[in-house]
Amino acid sequence: KQEVTQIPAALSVPEGENLVLNCSFTDSAIYNLQWFRQDPGKGLTSLLLIQSSQREQTSGRLNASLDKSSGRSTLYIAASQPGDSATYLCAATQGGANSKLTFGKGITLSVRP
Amino acid sequence: GAGVSQSPRYKVAKRGQDVALRCDPISGHVSLFWYQQALGQGPEFLTYFQNEAQLDKSGLPSDRFFAERPEGSVSTLKIQRTQQEDSAVYLCASSPSSRALGYGYTFGSGTRLTVV
């Protein structure tokens, strides 16, 4: 059974800092790995999706990498802003007929002005 | 509508009461998923529909949980005889793909269920 871990559970940084959020997974036979953002009281917004054949994806100030062999993914946020404050979740998809997502518990990020 | 709509946004139920949670997916979306998110946890898979067919219900925690999507659009998640451990946010997601494969998901804002 796939298990996804995100440590630490919370992170507080000053505005402007570059930061890395970590995600690890136990089953390397994933179809893809996805990072989501969740704001309080809101649903999840997909930020970046990395296919199993890819090593990284970039969108604006965000860069996500994937190392299947070591079971790890990172989300890099450049020049953090207070508006980046949210919970960031990673989720793995195993593929198959029902491609459900297996989520980590998330990292709650606070960017201080 | 433009997004996935879930109702009610909040529901308080007395222990033992039955509840029904509604999900209106994006029009034309084939795949529909239900997830349960307890406080401080990541979402956990409950069940998956492809059109009106429920292809996977392996995540439903007990036989008190039942989901349906009779016409392949709106879905209802029903919980019978609610218990305190059912308190969570219930998220619905839809995708235009028949396999979803993790992308193309649009999540609703969820229904926060509190059982007292």
Coordinates of C-alpha atoms in Angstrom, one line a residue:
Chain A
K1 CA 0.0 0.0 0.0
Q2 CA 1.4 3.4 -1.0
E3 CA 2.2 5.7 1.9
V4 CA 3.1 9.4 1.3
T5 CA 5.0 11.4 4.0
Q6 CA 5.5 15.1 4.3
I7 CA 7.8 16.5 6.9
P8 CA 7.7 19.0 8.6
A9 CA 4.0 19.5 9.2
A10 CA 4.5 23.3 9.4
L11 CA 7.0 25.8 8.2
S12 CA 7.3 29.6 8.8
V13 CA 9.7 31.7 6.7
P14 CA 10.3 35.4 6.1
E15 CA 9.1 36.9 2.8
G16 CA 11.6 36.6 0.0
E17 CA 13.2 33.4 1.1
N18 CA 13.6 30.4 -1.3
L19 CA 12.3 27.2 0.2
V20 CA 12.0 23.5 -0.4
L21 CA 9.1 21.3 0.6
N22 CA 9.8 17.6 0.8
C23 CA 7.6 14.6 0.0
S24 CA 8.5 10.9 0.2
F25 CA 6.6 7.8 -1.0
T26 CA 7.0 4.1 -0.3
D27 CA 6.0 2.6 -3.6
S28 CA 8.1 3.8 -6.5
A29 CA 5.7 2.3 -9.1
I30 CA 3.8 5.5 -9.5
Y31 CA 2.2 6.9 -12.6
N32 CA 2.7 10.5 -11.6
L33 CA 3.3 12.7 -8.6
Q34 CA 1.3 15.9 -8.1
W35 CA 1.5 18.9 -5.8
F36 CA -1.6 20.7 -4.6
R37 CA -2.3 23.9 -2.7
Q38 CA -5.1 24.1 -0.2
D39 CA -6.3 27.3 1.3
P40 CA -8.5 27.3 4.5
G41 CA -12.1 26.3 3.7
K42 CA -11.3 25.7 0.1
G43 CA -10.8 22.8 -2.2
L44 CA -7.5 21.7 -3.7
T45 CA -5.8 23.4 -6.6
S46 CA -3.3 21.5 -8.6
L47 CA 0.0 23.3 -8.9
L48 CA 2.3 20.9 -10.8
L49 CA 2.1 17.3 -12.0
I50 CA 5.2 15.3 -12.9
Q51 CA 4.8 12.1 -15.0
S52 CA 6.8 9.1 -13.9
S53 CA 9.1 9.5 -16.9
Q54 CA 9.9 13.1 -16.1
R55 CA 12.4 14.6 -13.6
E56 CA 10.9 18.0 -13.0
Q57 CA 8.2 20.5 -13.9
T58 CA 8.2 24.3 -13.6
S59 CA 5.5 26.9 -13.4
G60 CA 6.4 30.5 -12.6
R61 CA 8.2 30.5 -9.2
L62 CA 7.4 26.9 -8.6
N63 CA 9.6 23.9 -9.5
A64 CA 8.8 20.3 -8.6
S65 CA 11.3 17.5 -9.0
L66 CA 10.8 13.7 -8.9
D67 CA 13.3 11.0 -8.0
K68 CA 11.3 7.7 -8.4
S69 CA 14.2 5.5 -7.4
S70 CA 14.6 7.2 -4.0
G71 CA 10.9 7.7 -3.6
R72 CA 11.2 11.5 -3.2
S73 CA 9.8 14.7 -4.6
T74 CA 10.5 18.3 -3.8
L75 CA 8.6 21.5 -4.4
Y76 CA 10.8 24.5 -4.7
I77 CA 9.3 28.0 -4.2
A78 CA 11.4 30.9 -5.2
A79 CA 11.2 34.3 -3.6
S80 CA 8.3 33.4 -1.3
Q81 CA 5.5 35.9 -0.8
P82 CA 2.8 36.2 2.0
G83 CA 0.3 35.0 -0.7
D84 CA 2.0 31.7 -0.8
S85 CA 0.8 30.9 2.7
A86 CA -1.3 27.8 2.5
T87 CA -1.1 24.0 3.0
Y88 CA 0.8 22.2 0.3
L89 CA 0.0 18.5 -0.3
C90 CA 1.7 16.0 -2.5
A91 CA -0.2 13.1 -4.0
A92 CA 0.9 10.0 -5.9
T93 CA -1.1 8.2 -8.6
Q94 CA -0.5 4.5 -9.1
G95 CA -2.3 4.2 -12.4
G96 CA -4.6 1.4 -13.4
A97 CA -8.3 1.4 -14.0
N98 CA -8.9 3.6 -11.0
S99 CA -6.3 6.2 -10.6
K100 CA -7.0 7.5 -7.2
L101 CA -4.7 9.9 -5.4
T102 CA -2.7 8.9 -2.3
F103 CA -2.0 12.1 -0.4
G104 CA 0.5 13.1 2.3
K105 CA -0.8 15.0 5.3
G106 CA 0.5 18.3 3.9
I107 CA 2.8 21.1 5.0
T108 CA 1.3 24.3 6.3
L109 CA 3.4 27.2 5.1
S110 CA 3.4 30.6 6.6
V111 CA 5.3 33.4 4.9
R112 CA 5.9 36.4 7.2
P113 CA 5.8 39.9 5.6
Chain B
G1 CA -21.4 25.9 -13.5
A2 CA -17.7 26.7 -13.9
G3 CA -16.6 24.5 -11.1
V4 CA -17.5 21.6 -8.8
S5 CA -20.2 22.5 -6.5
Q6 CA -20.8 20.8 -3.1
S7 CA -23.7 21.3 -0.8
P8 CA -24.2 21.9 2.0
R9 CA -21.0 23.7 2.9
Y10 CA -21.4 22.9 6.5
K11 CA -23.5 20.2 8.2
V12 CA -23.9 19.5 11.9
A13 CA -25.5 16.2 12.7
K14 CA -26.4 14.5 15.9
R15 CA -24.9 11.1 16.5
G16 CA -27.1 8.5 14.9
Q17 CA -28.6 10.9 12.3
D18 CA -28.4 10.1 8.6
V19 CA -26.9 12.7 6.3
A20 CA -26.7 13.2 2.5
L21 CA -23.9 15.2 0.9
R22 CA -24.3 16.4 -2.7
C23 CA -21.8 17.0 -5.5
D24 CA -22.5 18.7 -8.8
P25 CA -19.5 18.0 -11.0
I26 CA -18.5 20.1 -14.0
S27 CA -20.9 19.3 -16.8
G28 CA -19.7 16.5 -19.0
H29 CA -17.0 15.2 -16.7
V30 CA -16.9 11.5 -16.8
S31 CA -15.0 10.7 -13.6
L32 CA -16.1 11.6 -10.1
F33 CA -14.2 10.9 -6.9
W34 CA -15.1 11.3 -3.2
Y35 CA -12.4 11.9 -0.6
Q36 CA -12.6 12.3 3.2
Q37 CA -10.2 14.7 4.9
A38 CA -10.0 14.6 8.7
L39 CA -8.6 17.5 10.6
G40 CA -4.8 17.8 10.1
Q41 CA -4.8 14.9 7.6
G42 CA -4.5 14.6 3.8
P43 CA -7.6 13.6 1.8
E44 CA -8.3 9.8 1.7
F45 CA -10.0 8.1 -1.2
L46 CA -13.5 6.9 -0.6
T47 CA -15.0 5.9 -4.0
Y48 CA -14.9 6.5 -7.7
F49 CA -17.5 6.7 -10.5
Q50 CA -17.1 6.5 -14.2
N51 CA -20.4 8.0 -15.5
E52 CA -23.1 6.2 -13.4
A53 CA -20.9 3.1 -12.7
Q54 CA -19.3 2.9 -9.3
L55 CA -16.0 1.2 -10.3
D56 CA -14.3 1.4 -6.9
K57 CA -15.7 1.7 -3.4
S58 CA -12.8 0.2 -1.6
G59 CA -12.2 3.3 0.5
L60 CA -15.7 3.5 2.1
P61 CA -14.9 2.9 5.8
S62 CA -18.0 1.0 6.6
D63 CA -21.4 -0.2 5.2
R64 CA -22.9 3.0 6.7
F65 CA -21.4 4.9 3.8
F66 CA -23.2 4.7 0.5
A67 CA -22.6 6.7 -2.7
E68 CA -24.5 7.0 -5.9
R69 CA -24.5 8.8 -9.3
P70 CA -27.7 7.5 -10.9
E71 CA -27.6 9.6 -14.1
G72 CA -23.9 10.0 -14.5
S73 CA -23.8 13.6 -13.3
V74 CA -24.8 14.7 -9.7
S75 CA -23.5 12.4 -7.0
T76 CA -24.7 11.9 -3.4
L77 CA -22.7 10.5 -0.6
K78 CA -24.9 9.2 2.2
I79 CA -23.8 8.4 5.7
Q80 CA -26.2 6.4 7.9
R81 CA -26.2 6.5 11.7
T82 CA -23.4 9.0 11.9
Q83 CA -20.7 8.7 14.5
Q84 CA -18.2 11.2 15.8
E85 CA -15.3 9.7 13.8
D86 CA -17.2 10.6 10.6
S87 CA -16.5 14.3 11.4
A88 CA -14.4 15.5 8.5
V89 CA -14.4 17.5 5.3
Y90 CA -15.8 15.5 2.4
L91 CA -14.3 16.5 -1.0
C92 CA -15.6 15.8 -4.4
A93 CA -13.5 15.9 -7.5
S94 CA -14.4 15.4 -11.2
S95 CA -12.3 14.9 -14.3
P96 CA -13.2 14.9 -18.0
S97 CA -11.1 11.8 -18.5
S98 CA -12.4 8.3 -18.2
R99 CA -9.3 7.3 -16.4
A100 CA -8.4 10.6 -14.7
L101 CA -4.8 9.3 -14.2
G102 CA -4.3 12.0 -11.5
Y103 CA -4.6 15.0 -13.8
G104 CA -7.5 17.1 -15.0
Y105 CA -9.0 17.0 -11.5
T106 CA -11.2 19.9 -10.3
F107 CA -12.0 19.7 -6.6
G108 CA -15.0 21.2 -4.9
S109 CA -14.7 23.3 -1.7
G110 CA -16.0 20.4 0.3
T111 CA -18.7 19.8 2.9
R112 CA -17.5 20.0 6.5
L113 CA -19.5 17.5 8.6
T114 CA -19.5 17.8 12.3
V115 CA -21.1 15.0 14.3
V116 CA -22.0 16.0 17.9

